[in-house]
Coordinates of C-alpha atoms in Angstrom, one line a residue:
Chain A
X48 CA 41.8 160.0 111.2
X49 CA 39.1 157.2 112.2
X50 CA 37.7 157.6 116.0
X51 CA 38.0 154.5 117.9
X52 CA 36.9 154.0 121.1
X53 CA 38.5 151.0 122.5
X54 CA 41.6 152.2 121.2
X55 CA 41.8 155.2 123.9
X56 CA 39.7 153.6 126.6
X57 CA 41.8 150.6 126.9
X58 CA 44.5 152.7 127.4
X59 CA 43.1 155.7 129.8
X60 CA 43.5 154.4 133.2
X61 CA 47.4 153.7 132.5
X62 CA 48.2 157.2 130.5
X63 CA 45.6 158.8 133.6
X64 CA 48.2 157.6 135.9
X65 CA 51.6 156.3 134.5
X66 CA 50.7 153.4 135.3
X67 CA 53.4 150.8 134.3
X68 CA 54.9 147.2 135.0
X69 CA 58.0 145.7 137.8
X70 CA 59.0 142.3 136.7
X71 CA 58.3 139.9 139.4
X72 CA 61.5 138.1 138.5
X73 CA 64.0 140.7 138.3
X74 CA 62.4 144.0 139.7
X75 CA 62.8 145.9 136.3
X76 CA 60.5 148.7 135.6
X77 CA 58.8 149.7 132.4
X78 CA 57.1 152.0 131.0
X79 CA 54.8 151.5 128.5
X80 CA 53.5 148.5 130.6
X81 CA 55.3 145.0 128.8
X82 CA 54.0 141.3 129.2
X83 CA 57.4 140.2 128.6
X84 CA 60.8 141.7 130.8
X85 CA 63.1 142.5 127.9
X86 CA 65.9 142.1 131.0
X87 CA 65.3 138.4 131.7
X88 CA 62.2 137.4 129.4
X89 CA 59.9 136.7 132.4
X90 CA 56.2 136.8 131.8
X91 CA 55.1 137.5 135.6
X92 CA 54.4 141.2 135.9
X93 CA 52.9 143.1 138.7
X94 CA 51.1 146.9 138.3
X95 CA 53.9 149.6 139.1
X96 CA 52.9 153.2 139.8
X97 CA 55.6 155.9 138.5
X98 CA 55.4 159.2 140.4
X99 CA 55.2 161.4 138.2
X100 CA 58.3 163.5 138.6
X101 CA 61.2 163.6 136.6
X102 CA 63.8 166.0 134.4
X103 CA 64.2 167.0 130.7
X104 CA 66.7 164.2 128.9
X105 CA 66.4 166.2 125.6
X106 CA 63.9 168.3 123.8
X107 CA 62.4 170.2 121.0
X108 CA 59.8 173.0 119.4
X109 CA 57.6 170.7 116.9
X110 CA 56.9 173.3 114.1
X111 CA 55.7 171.5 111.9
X112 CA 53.2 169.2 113.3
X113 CA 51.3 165.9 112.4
X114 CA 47.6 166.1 111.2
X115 CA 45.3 166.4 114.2
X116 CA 48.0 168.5 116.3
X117 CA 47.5 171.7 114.7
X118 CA 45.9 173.2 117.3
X119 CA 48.4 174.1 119.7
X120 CA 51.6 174.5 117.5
X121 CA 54.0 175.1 118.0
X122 CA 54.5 173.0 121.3
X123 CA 57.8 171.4 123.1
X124 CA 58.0 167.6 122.8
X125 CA 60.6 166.2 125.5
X126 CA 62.3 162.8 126.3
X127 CA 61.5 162.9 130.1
X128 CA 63.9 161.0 132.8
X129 CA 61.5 159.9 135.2
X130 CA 62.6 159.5 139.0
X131 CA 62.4 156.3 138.6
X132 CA 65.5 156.1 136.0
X133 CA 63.0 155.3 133.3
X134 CA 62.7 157.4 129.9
X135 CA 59.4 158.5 128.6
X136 CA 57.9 160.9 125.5
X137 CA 55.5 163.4 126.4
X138 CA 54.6 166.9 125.3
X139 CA 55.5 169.9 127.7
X140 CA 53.4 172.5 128.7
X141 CA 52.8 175.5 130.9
X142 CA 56.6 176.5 129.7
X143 CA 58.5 179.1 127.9
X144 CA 60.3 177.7 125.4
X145 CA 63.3 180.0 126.4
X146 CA 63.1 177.8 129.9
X147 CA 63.8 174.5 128.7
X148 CA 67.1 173.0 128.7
X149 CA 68.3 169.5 129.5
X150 CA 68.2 168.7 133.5
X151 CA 65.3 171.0 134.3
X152 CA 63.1 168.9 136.8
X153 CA 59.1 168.7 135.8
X154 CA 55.8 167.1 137.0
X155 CA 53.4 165.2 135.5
X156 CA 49.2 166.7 134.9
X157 CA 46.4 165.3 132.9
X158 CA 45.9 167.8 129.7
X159 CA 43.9 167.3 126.2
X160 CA 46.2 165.3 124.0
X161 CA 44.1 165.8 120.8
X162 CA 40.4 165.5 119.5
X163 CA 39.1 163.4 116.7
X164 CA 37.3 166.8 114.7
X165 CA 34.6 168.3 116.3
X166 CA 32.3 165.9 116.9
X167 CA 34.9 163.2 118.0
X168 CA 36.3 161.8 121.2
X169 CA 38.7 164.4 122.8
X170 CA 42.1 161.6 124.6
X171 CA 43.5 163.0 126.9
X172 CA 47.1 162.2 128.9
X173 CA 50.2 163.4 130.5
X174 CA 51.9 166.3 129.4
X175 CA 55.2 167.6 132.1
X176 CA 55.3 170.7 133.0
X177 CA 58.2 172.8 135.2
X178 CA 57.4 172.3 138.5
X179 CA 55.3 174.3 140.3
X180 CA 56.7 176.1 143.8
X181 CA 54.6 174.1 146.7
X182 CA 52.7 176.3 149.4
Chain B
X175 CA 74.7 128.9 101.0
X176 CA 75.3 130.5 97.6
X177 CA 77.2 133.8 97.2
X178 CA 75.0 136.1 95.4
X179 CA 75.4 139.0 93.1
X180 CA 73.9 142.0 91.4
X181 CA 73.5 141.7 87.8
X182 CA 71.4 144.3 86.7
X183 CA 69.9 147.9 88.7
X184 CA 67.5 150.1 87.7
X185 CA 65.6 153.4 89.1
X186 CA 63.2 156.5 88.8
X187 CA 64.5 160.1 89.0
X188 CA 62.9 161.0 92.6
X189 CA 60.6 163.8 93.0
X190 CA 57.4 164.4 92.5
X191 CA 55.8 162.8 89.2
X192 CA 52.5 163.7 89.5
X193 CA 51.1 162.3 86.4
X194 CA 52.9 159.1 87.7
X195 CA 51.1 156.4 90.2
X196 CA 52.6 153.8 92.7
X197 CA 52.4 151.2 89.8
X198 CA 53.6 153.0 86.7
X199 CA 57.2 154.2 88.8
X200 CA 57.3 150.5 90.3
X201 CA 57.1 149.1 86.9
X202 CA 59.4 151.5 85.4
X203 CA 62.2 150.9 87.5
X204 CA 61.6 146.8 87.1
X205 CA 61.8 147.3 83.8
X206 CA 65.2 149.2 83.8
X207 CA 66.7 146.6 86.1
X208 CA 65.3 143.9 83.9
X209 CA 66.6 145.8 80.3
X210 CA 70.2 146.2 82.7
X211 CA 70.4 142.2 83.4
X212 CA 69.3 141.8 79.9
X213 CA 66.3 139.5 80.7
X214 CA 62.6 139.5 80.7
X215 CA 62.5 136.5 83.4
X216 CA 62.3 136.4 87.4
X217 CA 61.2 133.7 89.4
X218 CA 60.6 136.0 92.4
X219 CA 59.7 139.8 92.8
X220 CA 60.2 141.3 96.8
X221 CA 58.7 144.4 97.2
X222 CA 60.4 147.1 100.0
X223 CA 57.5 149.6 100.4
X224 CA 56.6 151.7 104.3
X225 CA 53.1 152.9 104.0
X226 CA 51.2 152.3 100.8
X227 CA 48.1 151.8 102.7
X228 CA 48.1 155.2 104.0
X229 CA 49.9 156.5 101.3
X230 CA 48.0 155.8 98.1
X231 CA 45.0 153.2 99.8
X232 CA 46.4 150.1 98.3
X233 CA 48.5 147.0 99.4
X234 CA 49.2 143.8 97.6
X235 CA 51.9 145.2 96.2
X236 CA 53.3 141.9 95.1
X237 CA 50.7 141.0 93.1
X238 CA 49.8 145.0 91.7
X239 CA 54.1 145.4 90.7
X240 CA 54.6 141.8 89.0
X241 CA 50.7 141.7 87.3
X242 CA 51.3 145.3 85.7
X243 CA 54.9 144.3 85.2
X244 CA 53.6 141.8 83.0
X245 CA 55.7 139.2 85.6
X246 CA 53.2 136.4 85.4
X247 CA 52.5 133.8 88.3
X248 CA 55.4 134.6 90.0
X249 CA 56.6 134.9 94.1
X250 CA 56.0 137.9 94.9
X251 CA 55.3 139.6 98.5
X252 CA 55.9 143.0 100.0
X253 CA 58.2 143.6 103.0
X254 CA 58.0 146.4 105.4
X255 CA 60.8 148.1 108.1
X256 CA 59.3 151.6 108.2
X257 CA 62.2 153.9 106.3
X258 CA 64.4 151.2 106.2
X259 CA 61.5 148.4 104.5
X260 CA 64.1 148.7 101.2
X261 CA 66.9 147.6 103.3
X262 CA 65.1 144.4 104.7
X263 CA 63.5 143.3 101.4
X264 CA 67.0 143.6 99.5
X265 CA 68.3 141.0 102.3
X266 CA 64.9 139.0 101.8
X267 CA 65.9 138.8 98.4
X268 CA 69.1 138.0 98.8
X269 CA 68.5 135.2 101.3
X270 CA 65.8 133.8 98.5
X271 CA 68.8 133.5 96.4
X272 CA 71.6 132.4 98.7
X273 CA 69.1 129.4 100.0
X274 CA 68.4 128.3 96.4
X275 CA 64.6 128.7 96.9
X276 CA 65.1 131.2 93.4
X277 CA 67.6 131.6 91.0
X278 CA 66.6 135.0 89.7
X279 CA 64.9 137.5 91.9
X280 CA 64.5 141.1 91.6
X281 CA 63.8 143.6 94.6
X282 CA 62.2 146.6 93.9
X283 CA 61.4 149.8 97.0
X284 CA 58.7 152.0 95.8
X285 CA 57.2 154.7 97.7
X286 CA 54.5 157.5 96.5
X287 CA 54.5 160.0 99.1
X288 CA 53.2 163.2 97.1
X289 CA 49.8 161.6 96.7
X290 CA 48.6 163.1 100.2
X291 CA 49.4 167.0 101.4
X292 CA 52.3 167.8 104.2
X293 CA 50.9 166.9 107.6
X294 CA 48.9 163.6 106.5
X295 CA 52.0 162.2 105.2
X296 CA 53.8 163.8 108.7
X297 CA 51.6 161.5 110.6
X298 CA 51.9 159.1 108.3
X299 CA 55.6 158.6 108.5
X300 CA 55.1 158.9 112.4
X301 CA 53.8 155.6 112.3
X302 CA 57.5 154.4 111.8
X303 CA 57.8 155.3 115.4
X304 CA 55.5 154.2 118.3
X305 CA 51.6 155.3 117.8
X306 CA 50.6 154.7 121.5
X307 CA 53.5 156.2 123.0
X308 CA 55.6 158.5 120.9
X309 CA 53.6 159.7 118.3
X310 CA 50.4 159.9 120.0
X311 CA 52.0 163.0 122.3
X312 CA 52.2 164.8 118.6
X313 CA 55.9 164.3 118.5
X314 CA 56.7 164.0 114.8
X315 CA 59.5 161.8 113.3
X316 CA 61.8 164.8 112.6
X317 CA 61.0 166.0 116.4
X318 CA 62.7 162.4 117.8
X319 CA 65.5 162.6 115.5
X320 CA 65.6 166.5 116.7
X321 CA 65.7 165.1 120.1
X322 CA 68.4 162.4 118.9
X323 CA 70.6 165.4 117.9
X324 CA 69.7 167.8 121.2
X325 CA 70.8 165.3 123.4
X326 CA 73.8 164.0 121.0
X327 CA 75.2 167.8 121.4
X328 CA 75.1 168.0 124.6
X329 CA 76.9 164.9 125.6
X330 CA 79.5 165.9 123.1
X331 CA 79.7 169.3 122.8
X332 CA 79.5 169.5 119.3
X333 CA 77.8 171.7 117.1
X334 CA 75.3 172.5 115.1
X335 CA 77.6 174.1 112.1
X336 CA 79.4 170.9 112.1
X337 CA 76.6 168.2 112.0
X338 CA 75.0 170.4 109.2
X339 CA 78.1 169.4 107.0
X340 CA 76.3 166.7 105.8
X341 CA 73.4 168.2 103.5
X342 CA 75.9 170.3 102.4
X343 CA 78.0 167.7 101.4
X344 CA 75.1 165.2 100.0
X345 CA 73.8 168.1 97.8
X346 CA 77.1 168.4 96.1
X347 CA 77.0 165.2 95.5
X348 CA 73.5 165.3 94.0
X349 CA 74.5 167.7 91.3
X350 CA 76.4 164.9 89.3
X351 CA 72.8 162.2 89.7
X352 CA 70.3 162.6 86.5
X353 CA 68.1 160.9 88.9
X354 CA 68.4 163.2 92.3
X355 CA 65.7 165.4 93.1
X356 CA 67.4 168.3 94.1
X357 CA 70.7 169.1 91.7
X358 CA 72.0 172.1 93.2
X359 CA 74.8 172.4 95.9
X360 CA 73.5 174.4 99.3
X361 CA 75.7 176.1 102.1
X362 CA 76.3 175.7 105.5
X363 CA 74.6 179.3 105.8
X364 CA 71.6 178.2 104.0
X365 CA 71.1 174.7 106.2
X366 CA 71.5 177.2 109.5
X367 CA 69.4 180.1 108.4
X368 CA 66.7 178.1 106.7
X369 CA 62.8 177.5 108.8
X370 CA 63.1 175.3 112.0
X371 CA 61.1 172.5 111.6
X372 CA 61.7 170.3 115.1
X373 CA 64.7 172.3 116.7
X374 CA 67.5 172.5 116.3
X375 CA 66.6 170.4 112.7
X376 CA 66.0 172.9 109.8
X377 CA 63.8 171.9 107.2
X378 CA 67.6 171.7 105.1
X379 CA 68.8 169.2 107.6
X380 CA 65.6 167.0 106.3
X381 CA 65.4 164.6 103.4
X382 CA 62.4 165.5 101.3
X383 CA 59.1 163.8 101.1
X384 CA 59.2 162.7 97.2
X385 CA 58.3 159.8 94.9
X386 CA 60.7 156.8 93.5
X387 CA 61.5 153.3 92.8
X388 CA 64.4 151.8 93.0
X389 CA 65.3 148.1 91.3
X390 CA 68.0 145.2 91.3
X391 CA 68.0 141.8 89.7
X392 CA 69.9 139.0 92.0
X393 CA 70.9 135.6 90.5
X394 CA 73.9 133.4 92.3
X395 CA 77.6 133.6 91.0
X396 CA 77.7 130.5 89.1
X397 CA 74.5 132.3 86.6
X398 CA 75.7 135.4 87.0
X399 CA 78.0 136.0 83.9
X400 CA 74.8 135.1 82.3
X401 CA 73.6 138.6 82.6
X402 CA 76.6 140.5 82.7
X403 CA 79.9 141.0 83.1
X404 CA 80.8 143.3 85.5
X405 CA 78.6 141.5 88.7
X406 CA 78.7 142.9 92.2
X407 CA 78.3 140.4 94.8
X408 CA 77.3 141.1 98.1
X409 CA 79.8 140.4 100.9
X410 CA 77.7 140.6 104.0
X411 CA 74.3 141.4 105.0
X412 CA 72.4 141.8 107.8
X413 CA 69.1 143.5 109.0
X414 CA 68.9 144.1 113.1
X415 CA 66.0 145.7 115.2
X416 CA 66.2 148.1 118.1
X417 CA 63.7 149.0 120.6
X418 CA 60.4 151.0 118.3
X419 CA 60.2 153.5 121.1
X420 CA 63.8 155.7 121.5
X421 CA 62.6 156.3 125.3
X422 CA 63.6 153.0 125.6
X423 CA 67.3 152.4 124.6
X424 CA 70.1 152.7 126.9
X425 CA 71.7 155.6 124.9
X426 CA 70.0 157.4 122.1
X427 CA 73.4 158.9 120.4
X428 CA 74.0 155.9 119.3
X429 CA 72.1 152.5 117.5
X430 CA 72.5 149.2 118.8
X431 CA 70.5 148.3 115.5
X432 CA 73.0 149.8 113.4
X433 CA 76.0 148.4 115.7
X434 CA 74.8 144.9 115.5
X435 CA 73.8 144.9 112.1
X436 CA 77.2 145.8 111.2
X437 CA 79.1 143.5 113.2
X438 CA 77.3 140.9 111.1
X439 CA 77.4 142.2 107.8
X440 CA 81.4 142.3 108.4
X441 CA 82.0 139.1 109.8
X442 CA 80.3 137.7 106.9
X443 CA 82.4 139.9 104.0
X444 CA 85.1 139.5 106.9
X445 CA 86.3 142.2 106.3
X446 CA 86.8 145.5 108.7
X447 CA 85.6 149.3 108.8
X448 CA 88.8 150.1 107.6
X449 CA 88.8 148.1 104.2
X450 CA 85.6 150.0 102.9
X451 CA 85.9 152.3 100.1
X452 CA 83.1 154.4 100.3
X453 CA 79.7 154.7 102.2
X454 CA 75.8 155.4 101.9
X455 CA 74.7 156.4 105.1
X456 CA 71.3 157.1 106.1
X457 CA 71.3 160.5 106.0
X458 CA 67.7 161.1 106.7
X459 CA 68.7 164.2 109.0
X460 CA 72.0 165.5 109.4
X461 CA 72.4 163.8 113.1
X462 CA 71.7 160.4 111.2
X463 CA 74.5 160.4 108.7
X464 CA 77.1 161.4 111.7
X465 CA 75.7 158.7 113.9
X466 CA 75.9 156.3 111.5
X467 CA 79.6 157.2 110.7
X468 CA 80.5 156.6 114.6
X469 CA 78.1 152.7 114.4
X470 CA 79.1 151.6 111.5
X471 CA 82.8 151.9 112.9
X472 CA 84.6 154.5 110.5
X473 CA 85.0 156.7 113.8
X474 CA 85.0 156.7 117.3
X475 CA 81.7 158.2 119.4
X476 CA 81.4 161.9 119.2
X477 CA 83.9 162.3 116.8
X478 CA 81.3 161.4 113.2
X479 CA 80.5 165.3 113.1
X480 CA 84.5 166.7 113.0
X481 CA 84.9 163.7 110.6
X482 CA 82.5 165.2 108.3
X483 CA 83.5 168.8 109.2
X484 CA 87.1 168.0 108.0
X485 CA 86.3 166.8 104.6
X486 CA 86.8 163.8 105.5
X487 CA 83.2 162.4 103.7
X488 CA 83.8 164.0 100.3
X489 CA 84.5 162.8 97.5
X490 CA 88.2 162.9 97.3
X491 CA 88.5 162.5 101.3
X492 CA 88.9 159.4 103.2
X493 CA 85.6 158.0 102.9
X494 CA 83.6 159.5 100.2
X495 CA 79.8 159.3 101.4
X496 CA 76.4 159.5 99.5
X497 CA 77.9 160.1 96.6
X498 CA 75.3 160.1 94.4
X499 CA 73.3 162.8 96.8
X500 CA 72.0 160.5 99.6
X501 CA 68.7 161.2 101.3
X502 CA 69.3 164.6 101.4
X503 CA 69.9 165.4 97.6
X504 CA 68.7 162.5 95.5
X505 CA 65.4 162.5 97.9
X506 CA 63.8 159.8 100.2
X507 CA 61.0 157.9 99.2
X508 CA 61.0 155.9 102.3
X509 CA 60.5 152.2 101.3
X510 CA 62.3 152.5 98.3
X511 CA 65.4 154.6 100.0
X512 CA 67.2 151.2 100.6
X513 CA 67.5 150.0 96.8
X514 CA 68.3 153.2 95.3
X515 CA 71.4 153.3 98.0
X516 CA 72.7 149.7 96.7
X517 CA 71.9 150.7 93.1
X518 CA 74.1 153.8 93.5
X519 CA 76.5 151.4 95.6
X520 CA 76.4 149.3 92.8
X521 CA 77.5 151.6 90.0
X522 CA 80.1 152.9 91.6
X523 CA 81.6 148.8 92.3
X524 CA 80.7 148.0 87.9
X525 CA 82.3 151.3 87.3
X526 CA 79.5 153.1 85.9
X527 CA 79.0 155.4 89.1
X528 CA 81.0 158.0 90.1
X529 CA 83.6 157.5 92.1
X530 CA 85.7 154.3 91.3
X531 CA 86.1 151.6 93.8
X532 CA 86.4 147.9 94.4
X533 CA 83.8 147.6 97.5
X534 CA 81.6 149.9 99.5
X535 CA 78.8 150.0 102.3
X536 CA 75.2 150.5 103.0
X537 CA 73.3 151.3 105.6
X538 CA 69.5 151.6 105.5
X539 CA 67.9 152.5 109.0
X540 CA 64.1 152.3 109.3
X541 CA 62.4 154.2 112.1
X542 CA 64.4 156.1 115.0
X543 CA 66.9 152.8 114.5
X544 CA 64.2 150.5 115.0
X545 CA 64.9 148.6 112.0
X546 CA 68.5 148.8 110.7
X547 CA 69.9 147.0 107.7
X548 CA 73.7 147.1 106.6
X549 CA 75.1 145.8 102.8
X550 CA 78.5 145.4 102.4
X551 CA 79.5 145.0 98.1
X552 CA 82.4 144.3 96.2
X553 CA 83.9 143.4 92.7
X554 CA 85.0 139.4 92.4
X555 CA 87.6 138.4 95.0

């Protein structure tokens, strides 16, 4: 797999932070971030901030994975509702497996994606996790 | 607009010809279409091909099929839809006909898979789904389409046992193909029981990564008894796109792609679900081919799986489905899938096939239902 740079930096700040789009026209939320609101076809977006919360939509164990994700197989991949009403893919972590099942709320934190070999850039992002009891 | 037909198919067995490259199956299959119409002569050549790039390190496909099928200084391009890349060039050269732009074109989905080891061609046939923000978070195409079927059970309470009807049923069917990859019939026991590969998808509720090429020759109905006389001419078709990303469809039991794409193709045959005499789903995994049933129209939402539980997709029940092994059985060499389902549709219709019917439908989906293409056939009116 070829390392590039500007193809993960470009990126960071808005996988750092789920940060996404609200049409100015129509109030829709996206995310991935869009330049165009597939809702109304406006063009005028302002920055959105998701919170980070949400709830398993639908899951799996990837046992089989791509080249590059060896390293922590096998590992639950989840459609996550976000609070917001928006759907997003993410890995889970910090879980048993046994846990998981559609509905169960989970948070957002910043965790090594993959690395590009051993001397490559490491991109990082979100994974969810079950939420954590608050003190 | 001209009506077009189908005067002449061709293919490759599908496995895993490793003495064979990208260019020698393409050419093959060509060739057999060409020997079927009886002709040496195209004015146009569309390639359906995913990932050759990745694949094999080559593109210009147009030029590489039609200058080592000896095709001369002819049209010929490569289109691309992910899984479903055979699907949208068939319609490409079928709207190269119907316009008038060519009178004799042939469209030919190769794909040569086996050249790279398991998890490079994995990630490879990941890039069918979004890089930045599906497949980046490792999540495999089988792992959506797992996540397709996790969710699809839940909303309708159905189960595993019956959704796993369908390899069974597509391997049957692959026993009778000379040109399916796998020729033996499995059971239910043996698609449960077998390794999970993205839950709860066992690696016998996946197609398998393979070689193949896949070929038919298009001319409009007034040349057509030219070539042959048995033609096929295609009722309706239509190719229709989805969101890339599956996080961002309203439901993900279901494909608008398909939906719409169908809605299309039978308004153009005008003709209704309940016409149709038999069906090639895409029946990539399991979930697909009972999806599929429920978008296409043949059954209400949640109800594909009982459908398929009940017999009902056999050959001999009410809508007999890859017949000639689909995905499953006779294999998937992604950008070529599409053809080899309208070659198989094909025989059946000419009455060199295996079932015998007047009409039938396919449906080619490329990605998570990103890209969908539907085909409706039939004999003469």
């Amino acid at each position: 797999m070829p390392s590039s740079v500007p193809r993960h930096w470009r990126e960071n700040i808005k996988r750092y932070r789920l940060l996404g789009t609200k049409c100015v026209s129509c109030g829709t939320i996206h995310y991935p971030r869009r330049t165009v609101c597939p809702s109304c076809k406006a063009r005028e977006m302002e920055e959105y901030q998701f919170k980070g919360s949400g709830k398993i939509y639908s899951y799996t164990i990837i046992r089989s994975p791509p080249e590059g994700y060896e390293f922590c197989k096998p590992y639950a991949a989840a459609l996550i509702e976000l609070e917001e009403g928006e759907i997003i893919t993410a890995q889970l972590t910090d879980c048993n497996f046994d846990d998981l099942e559609i509905g169960l709320p989970v948070e957002s934190v910043i965790r090594r994606m993959f690395a590009y070999g051993e001397s490559g850039i490491i991109v990082y992002g979100y994974k969810f996790r079950p939420i954590l009891p608050r003190m | 607009m001209q009506d077009v037909a189908i005067v002449g198919v061709g293919c490759t067995p599908v496995g895993e010809p490793w003495d064979k490259s990208l260019r020698e199956i393409a050419v093959d299959s060509t060739w057999n279409a060409l020997d079927d119409a009886g002709t040496d002569e195209v004015d146009g050549l569309v390639v359906g091909n995913m990932s050759s790039g990745n694949f094999i390190d080559q593109e210009s496909l147009g030029s590489l099929i039609a200058d080592y099928g000896g095709l001369g200084n002819i049209s010929a391009f490569k289109v691309e839809g992910a899984c479903g890349s055979a699907g949208a060039a068939f319609k490409a050269g079928v709207m190269a006909v119907a316009s008038g732009y060519h009178d004799v074109v042939c469209v030919t989905g190769v794909e040569k898979m086996t050249d790279v080891v398991g998890n490079s061609a994995t990630k490879i046939l990941a890039n069918a789904c979004d890089r930045e923000y599906e497949a980046i978070h490792g999540v495999t195409f089988v792992g959506l389409n797992a996540m397709i079927m996790k969710r699809y059970m839940h909303d309708y309470k159905v189960t595993r046992e019956q959704i796993s009807t369908f390899p069974v049923n597509s391997h049957k069917n692959g026993v009778k193909n000379p040109n399916a990859m796998f020729r033996r019939e499995i059971s239910l026991d043996t698609v449960l029981n077998s390794p999970m590969v993205a839950d709860p998808l066992t690696v016998m509720d996946c197609a398998p990564i393979c070689d193949g090429a896949a070929s038919v020759i298009l001319t409009t109905r007034e040349r057509a008894r030219e070539f042959t006389d048995t033609p096929v001419f295609i009722k309706g078709c239509s190719v229709k796109v989805d969101t890339i990303g599956v996080h961002d469809r309203a439901t993900v039991t279901s494909m608008a792609a398909t939906k719409a794409a169908a809605k299309d193709a039978f308004a153009q045959a005008k003709m209704e679900p309940k016409d149709i005499q038999t069906a090639e789903l895409h029946d990539a995994f399991s979930i697909m081919g009972v999806i599929g049933l429920e978008d296409l129209g043949f059954v209400a939402a949640g109800k594909g799986a009982k459908f398929a539980a009940d017999g009902e997709i056999a050959i001999g029940g009410k809508l007999p489905c890859c017949t000639m092994g689909g995905l499953k059985a006779r294999g998937h060499p992604v950008g070529a899938t599409g053809v080899y389902q309208i070659v198989e549709l094909a025989k059946n219709i000419r009455g060199d096939g295996v079932i015998d019917v007047e009409n039938g439908i396919a449906q080619n989906i490329g990605g998570t239902g990103s890209t969908v293409s539907v085909a409706i056939l039939g004999r003469d009116d």
